[in-house]
Amino acid sequence: MTTMTDWLLDDSPTSRVQASLGRGYRMIRLLMRNPLAVIGAVILLTLIFAAVFAPWIAPHSPLGQNLSQRLLPPSSTHWMGTDELGRDIFSRVIYGARITLMIVALVAVIAAPLGLLIGAVSGYFGGWTDKVLMGVTDVFLSMPKLILALAFVAALGPGIENAIIAIAITSWPAYARIARAETLTFRNAEFISAMRLLGASHARIITDHVLPLCTSSMIVRVTLDMAGIILTAAGLGFLGLGAQPPLPEWGAMISRGRAFILDQWWVATMPGFAIIVVSLGFCFLGDGLRDVLDPKQGGKS
């Protein structure tokens, strides 16, 4: 009797579903062999769990103030202490996971597809199209991401929505460069020529054949970039240009806690620790995905 594992690892799948499940199963097995990737996945799952179940995990309201309990050190009642307004820092960090997850998700949804499409079109057509699109891309890449994001937020105005737009605008060029490099390696391949002979339009070739082949490297880059997105969002929040009070955004929490860093260190340290842990989690997971999705690793399970 054929086991489920044998069915998933069958070298000759009988359906697309079996092939997709088998490929996913092999990826998971390879990831499980990488301890750092496992740690990163656990951190990411913990972030998602905290964001989804924040009302049930947080012992206190993230916005409720109690001046009689201001600047209390960590204890059994307040695990991470309280801030200058008596708000429970642990509860605010837990609810801050929602804001962080929303920022990275929206930036990835906006920037990655945009960069992927621009890079694929540039690499596929070449010529003046490539020169124009890559010229614009190089202009964005020539400036530091945080400085460029500050400029856009200053123009758009402070706020979490504008911060997301600004970070997305500054993030897409790296994805465009990767997609273009990937496209250049196979734009003259035989299967592309065959599709042209069959009468397929440029749009169909790009969407059905070019973009899927660029997806693997894009997933790796997006995962690795999540740490940078979190730090950029925290930087904007620290400067007062991101999420506005009283939202429990980690960067804004650090900014308010810097006035008490010498005597009440926990006010700024706890959200800073959350930023470090989540950023490392995305880096660890991104490294693991890079090893798994590397074509040179193919076939190992």
Short mmCIF file of C-alpha atoms in Angstrom, two decimals:
data_model
loop_
_atom_site.label_atom_id
_atom_site.label_comp_id
_atom_site.label_asym_id
_atom_site.label_seq_id
_atom_site.Cartn_x
_atom_site.Cartn_y
_atom_site.Cartn_z
CA MET A 1 0.00 0.00 0.00
CA THR A 2 1.44 3.37 -1.00
CA THR A 3 1.97 5.73 1.93
CA MET A 4 1.25 9.43 1.83
CA THR A 5 4.98 10.20 1.89
CA ASP A 6 5.62 7.95 -1.11
CA TRP A 7 2.74 9.61 -2.94
CA LEU A 8 4.13 13.08 -2.23
CA LEU A 9 7.68 12.10 -3.25
CA ASP A 10 6.66 10.26 -6.40
CA ASP A 11 9.00 11.22 -9.24
CA SER A 12 6.16 10.84 -11.76
CA PRO A 13 3.14 12.72 -10.37
CA THR A 14 -0.15 12.00 -12.08
CA SER A 15 -1.72 15.41 -11.48
CA ARG A 16 -0.78 19.02 -10.97
CA VAL A 17 -2.09 18.87 -7.41
CA GLN A 18 0.20 15.97 -6.57
CA ALA A 19 3.18 17.76 -8.13
CA SER A 20 2.47 20.97 -6.18
CA LEU A 21 1.97 19.15 -2.88
CA GLY A 22 5.11 17.12 -3.46
CA ARG A 23 7.16 20.22 -4.18
CA GLY A 24 5.83 21.90 -1.05
CA TYR A 25 6.56 18.82 1.05
CA ARG A 26 10.16 18.73 -0.18
CA MET A 27 10.58 22.40 0.64
CA ILE A 28 9.28 21.88 4.17
CA ARG A 29 11.64 18.94 4.70
CA LEU A 30 14.59 21.01 3.57
CA LEU A 31 13.56 23.91 5.79
CA MET A 32 13.25 21.60 8.79
CA ARG A 33 16.90 20.63 8.34
CA ASN A 34 17.94 24.26 8.82
CA PRO A 35 17.76 25.16 12.55
CA LEU A 36 17.90 28.91 11.91
CA ALA A 37 15.09 28.67 9.36
CA VAL A 38 12.99 26.78 11.90
CA ILE A 39 13.67 29.48 14.49
CA GLY A 40 12.70 32.15 11.97
CA ALA A 41 9.48 30.31 11.09
CA VAL A 42 8.60 29.98 14.79
CA ILE A 43 9.17 33.71 15.34
CA LEU A 44 7.03 34.58 12.32
CA LEU A 45 4.24 32.23 13.43
CA THR A 46 4.42 33.73 16.91
CA LEU A 47 4.07 37.22 15.41
CA ILE A 48 1.03 36.14 13.41
CA PHE A 49 -0.47 34.38 16.44
CA ALA A 50 0.04 37.47 18.62
CA ALA A 51 -1.48 39.75 15.97
CA VAL A 52 -4.55 37.57 15.47
CA PHE A 53 -5.25 36.78 19.13
CA ALA A 54 -4.04 40.05 20.67
CA PRO A 55 -7.35 40.74 22.50
CA TRP A 56 -7.07 37.39 24.29
CA ILE A 57 -3.31 37.46 24.92
CA ALA A 58 -2.89 41.04 26.16
CA PRO A 59 -3.80 41.25 29.87
CA HIS A 60 -4.57 44.99 29.71
CA SER A 61 -5.85 47.55 27.26
CA PRO A 62 -3.08 48.94 25.04
CA LEU A 63 -4.59 52.45 25.28
CA GLY A 64 -5.91 52.53 28.85
CA GLN A 65 -4.04 55.00 31.07
CA ASN A 66 -3.47 54.76 34.83
CA LEU A 67 -1.21 57.53 36.11
CA SER A 68 -1.02 55.95 39.55
CA GLN A 69 0.91 53.05 37.98
CA ARG A 70 3.21 55.02 35.68
CA LEU A 71 6.78 53.81 35.05
CA LEU A 72 6.44 50.61 37.08
CA PRO A 73 9.25 48.07 36.51
CA PRO A 74 8.54 44.58 35.09
CA SER A 75 6.60 42.42 37.54
CA SER A 76 4.10 39.59 37.66
CA THR A 77 1.30 42.11 37.08
CA HIS A 78 3.01 44.02 34.29
CA TRP A 79 5.44 41.64 32.60
CA MET A 80 7.27 44.41 30.72
CA GLY A 81 6.47 47.26 33.08
CA THR A 82 4.41 50.35 32.36
CA ASP A 83 5.13 53.54 30.43
CA GLU A 84 4.90 57.21 31.41
CA LEU A 85 1.09 57.10 31.20
CA GLY A 86 0.69 53.88 33.17
CA ARG A 87 -0.09 51.77 30.10
CA ASP A 88 0.97 48.12 30.15
CA ILE A 89 3.97 47.77 27.81
CA PHE A 90 3.46 44.04 27.21
CA SER A 91 -0.09 44.67 25.99
CA ARG A 92 1.11 47.48 23.75
CA VAL A 93 3.87 45.29 22.28
CA ILE A 94 1.33 42.53 21.57
CA TYR A 95 -1.05 44.93 19.83
CA GLY A 96 1.94 46.48 18.06
CA ALA A 97 2.44 43.12 16.35
CA ARG A 98 -0.74 43.87 14.41
CA ILE A 99 0.64 47.15 13.11
CA THR A 100 4.00 45.59 12.22
CA LEU A 101 2.37 42.68 10.40
CA MET A 102 0.05 45.03 8.54
CA ILE A 103 2.94 47.22 7.41
CA VAL A 104 5.12 44.38 6.11
CA ALA A 105 2.16 42.66 4.44
CA LEU A 106 0.91 45.78 2.64
CA VAL A 107 4.40 46.85 1.57
CA ALA A 108 5.06 43.36 0.20
CA VAL A 109 1.71 43.30 -1.63
CA ILE A 110 2.37 46.70 -3.22
CA ALA A 111 6.12 46.72 -3.86
CA ALA A 112 6.88 43.11 -4.85
CA PRO A 113 4.31 42.73 -7.69
CA LEU A 114 5.14 46.21 -8.99
CA GLY A 115 8.87 45.53 -9.05
CA LEU A 116 8.33 42.06 -10.49
CA LEU A 117 6.22 43.40 -13.36
CA ILE A 118 8.57 46.28 -14.16
CA GLY A 119 11.63 44.04 -14.09
CA ALA A 120 10.02 41.34 -16.22
CA VAL A 121 8.82 43.83 -18.86
CA SER A 122 12.24 45.52 -18.92
CA GLY A 123 14.15 42.27 -19.34
CA TYR A 124 11.71 40.79 -21.85
CA PHE A 125 11.54 43.70 -24.29
CA GLY A 126 15.04 45.13 -23.84
CA GLY A 127 16.06 48.10 -25.99
CA TRP A 128 14.69 51.52 -25.13
CA THR A 129 12.08 50.01 -22.81
CA ASP A 130 14.85 48.48 -20.74
CA LYS A 131 16.85 51.71 -20.72
CA VAL A 132 13.92 53.85 -19.59
CA LEU A 133 12.63 51.49 -16.89
CA MET A 134 16.09 50.70 -15.51
CA GLY A 135 17.00 54.37 -15.64
CA VAL A 136 14.07 55.17 -13.36
CA THR A 137 14.99 52.19 -11.18
CA ASP A 138 18.58 53.38 -10.85
CA VAL A 139 17.40 56.81 -9.75
CA PHE A 140 15.52 55.25 -6.83
CA LEU A 141 18.40 52.88 -6.01
CA SER A 142 20.90 55.73 -5.94
CA MET A 143 19.33 57.18 -2.79
CA PRO A 144 19.22 55.59 0.70
CA LYS A 145 15.87 53.95 1.31
CA LEU A 146 15.20 55.61 4.66
CA ILE A 147 16.08 59.08 3.38
CA LEU A 148 13.84 58.62 0.36
CA ALA A 149 11.02 57.34 2.56
CA LEU A 150 11.43 60.40 4.81
CA ALA A 151 11.11 62.65 1.79
CA PHE A 152 7.91 60.96 0.60
CA VAL A 153 6.34 60.97 4.07
CA ALA A 154 7.25 64.64 4.48
CA ALA A 155 5.46 65.35 1.21
CA LEU A 156 2.45 63.15 1.93
CA GLY A 157 2.15 63.97 5.62
CA PRO A 158 2.65 61.86 8.76
CA GLY A 159 0.49 58.79 9.27
CA ILE A 160 0.69 55.04 9.00
CA GLU A 161 -1.01 54.92 5.58
CA ASN A 162 1.43 57.41 4.10
CA ALA A 163 4.34 55.59 5.73
CA ILE A 164 3.27 52.34 4.04
CA ILE A 165 3.02 54.08 0.66
CA ALA A 166 6.43 55.72 1.13
CA ILE A 167 8.14 52.44 2.11
CA ALA A 168 6.52 50.62 -0.82
CA ILE A 169 7.66 53.31 -3.26
CA THR A 170 11.24 52.96 -2.04
CA SER A 171 11.21 49.13 -1.98
CA TRP A 172 10.16 48.14 -5.51
CA PRO A 173 13.44 48.94 -7.38
CA ALA A 174 15.35 46.04 -5.80
CA TYR A 175 12.64 43.60 -6.94
CA ALA A 176 12.69 45.09 -10.43
CA ARG A 177 16.43 44.51 -10.71
CA ILE A 178 16.12 40.89 -9.63
CA ALA A 179 13.20 40.21 -12.00
CA ARG A 180 15.09 41.78 -14.89
CA ALA A 181 18.19 39.69 -14.22
CA GLU A 182 16.09 36.53 -14.06
CA THR A 183 14.24 37.42 -17.28
CA LEU A 184 17.45 38.08 -19.20
CA THR A 185 18.59 34.51 -18.56
CA PHE A 186 15.70 32.92 -20.46
CA ARG A 187 14.04 35.57 -22.64
CA ASN A 188 15.65 33.96 -25.74
CA ALA A 189 14.99 30.40 -24.58
CA GLU A 190 13.35 27.91 -26.92
CA PHE A 191 10.08 27.72 -24.99
CA ILE A 192 9.68 31.52 -25.30
CA SER A 193 10.32 31.28 -29.05
CA ALA A 194 7.83 28.41 -29.29
CA MET A 195 5.15 30.50 -27.58
CA ARG A 196 5.75 33.31 -30.07
CA LEU A 197 5.43 30.89 -33.00
CA LEU A 198 2.14 29.68 -31.56
CA GLY A 199 0.86 33.25 -31.69
CA ALA A 200 0.93 34.05 -27.99
CA SER A 201 0.92 37.78 -27.22
CA HIS A 202 3.69 39.47 -25.29
CA ALA A 203 1.33 40.03 -22.37
CA ARG A 204 0.45 36.33 -22.21
CA ILE A 205 4.08 35.23 -22.39
CA ILE A 206 5.05 37.62 -19.59
CA THR A 207 2.16 36.72 -17.28
CA ASP A 208 2.02 32.97 -17.93
CA HIS A 209 5.70 32.12 -18.36
CA VAL A 210 8.08 34.92 -17.38
CA LEU A 211 6.57 36.05 -14.09
CA PRO A 212 6.19 32.53 -12.60
CA LEU A 213 9.86 31.80 -13.29
CA CYS A 214 10.88 34.91 -11.36
CA THR A 215 8.68 34.15 -8.36
CA SER A 216 11.10 31.94 -6.41
CA SER A 217 13.88 34.52 -6.19
CA MET A 218 11.27 37.20 -5.47
CA ILE A 219 9.91 35.27 -2.47
CA VAL A 220 13.39 35.00 -1.02
CA ARG A 221 14.11 38.70 -1.52
CA VAL A 222 10.76 39.75 -0.03
CA THR A 223 11.36 37.61 3.07
CA LEU A 224 14.85 39.02 3.54
CA ASP A 225 13.58 42.57 3.00
CA MET A 226 10.95 42.27 5.73
CA ALA A 227 13.57 43.08 8.37
CA GLY A 228 14.53 46.25 6.52
CA ILE A 229 10.87 47.22 6.13
CA ILE A 230 10.29 46.77 9.86
CA LEU A 231 13.34 48.90 10.70
CA THR A 232 12.30 51.60 8.21
CA ALA A 233 8.77 51.69 9.63
CA ALA A 234 10.18 51.85 13.15
CA GLY A 235 12.48 54.67 12.09
CA LEU A 236 9.58 56.65 10.68
CA GLY A 237 7.58 55.98 13.83
CA PHE A 238 10.53 57.05 15.98
CA LEU A 239 10.68 60.36 14.12
CA GLY A 240 6.93 60.88 14.48
CA LEU A 241 6.21 60.38 10.78
CA GLY A 242 4.69 56.89 10.95
CA ALA A 243 1.90 55.62 13.18
CA GLN A 244 0.59 58.43 15.35
CA PRO A 245 -0.17 58.31 19.11
CA PRO A 246 -1.82 56.58 20.82
CA LEU A 247 -1.30 53.66 18.41
CA PRO A 248 1.12 51.12 19.95
CA GLU A 249 3.67 51.14 17.13
CA TRP A 250 7.06 49.84 18.26
CA GLY A 251 9.15 52.69 16.81
CA ALA A 252 6.89 55.34 18.35
CA MET A 253 7.08 53.51 21.70
CA ILE A 254 10.88 53.68 21.59
CA SER A 255 10.71 57.38 20.77
CA ARG A 256 8.54 58.10 23.82
CA GLY A 257 10.70 55.89 26.03
CA ARG A 258 14.04 57.52 25.18
CA ALA A 259 13.39 60.24 27.78
CA PHE A 260 13.43 57.57 30.49
CA ILE A 261 16.19 55.33 29.11
CA LEU A 262 18.60 55.91 32.03
CA ASP A 263 16.24 55.25 34.94
CA GLN A 264 13.26 53.37 33.43
CA TRP A 265 15.10 51.38 30.75
CA TRP A 266 12.22 48.97 30.09
CA VAL A 267 10.03 51.65 28.45
CA ALA A 268 12.22 51.80 25.34
CA THR A 269 14.01 48.44 25.63
CA MET A 270 10.98 46.15 25.40
CA PRO A 271 9.64 47.39 22.03
CA GLY A 272 13.23 47.58 20.77
CA PHE A 273 13.74 43.95 21.73
CA ALA A 274 10.55 43.04 19.83
CA ILE A 275 11.89 44.78 16.71
CA ILE A 276 15.21 42.92 16.94
CA VAL A 277 13.62 39.49 17.46
CA VAL A 278 11.10 39.85 14.62
CA SER A 279 13.74 41.24 12.25
CA LEU A 280 16.07 38.33 13.02
CA GLY A 281 13.19 35.92 12.48
CA PHE A 282 12.59 37.20 8.96
CA CYS A 283 16.33 37.10 8.21
CA PHE A 284 16.66 33.50 9.42
CA LEU A 285 13.61 32.39 7.44
CA GLY A 286 14.80 34.24 4.34
CA ASP A 287 18.20 32.53 4.49
CA GLY A 288 16.48 29.16 4.78
CA LEU A 289 14.19 29.87 1.85
CA ARG A 290 17.16 30.98 -0.23
CA ASP A 291 18.84 27.63 0.37
CA VAL A 292 15.66 25.69 -0.42
CA LEU A 293 14.70 27.63 -3.55
CA ASP A 294 18.25 27.72 -4.93
CA PRO A 295 18.19 25.70 -8.17
CA LYS A 296 21.51 24.11 -7.20
CA GLN A 297 19.71 22.55 -4.23
CA GLY A 298 17.03 20.98 -6.40
CA GLY A 299 16.23 17.35 -5.92
CA LYS A 300 17.69 17.11 -2.39
CA SER A 301 15.24 16.01 0.22
#
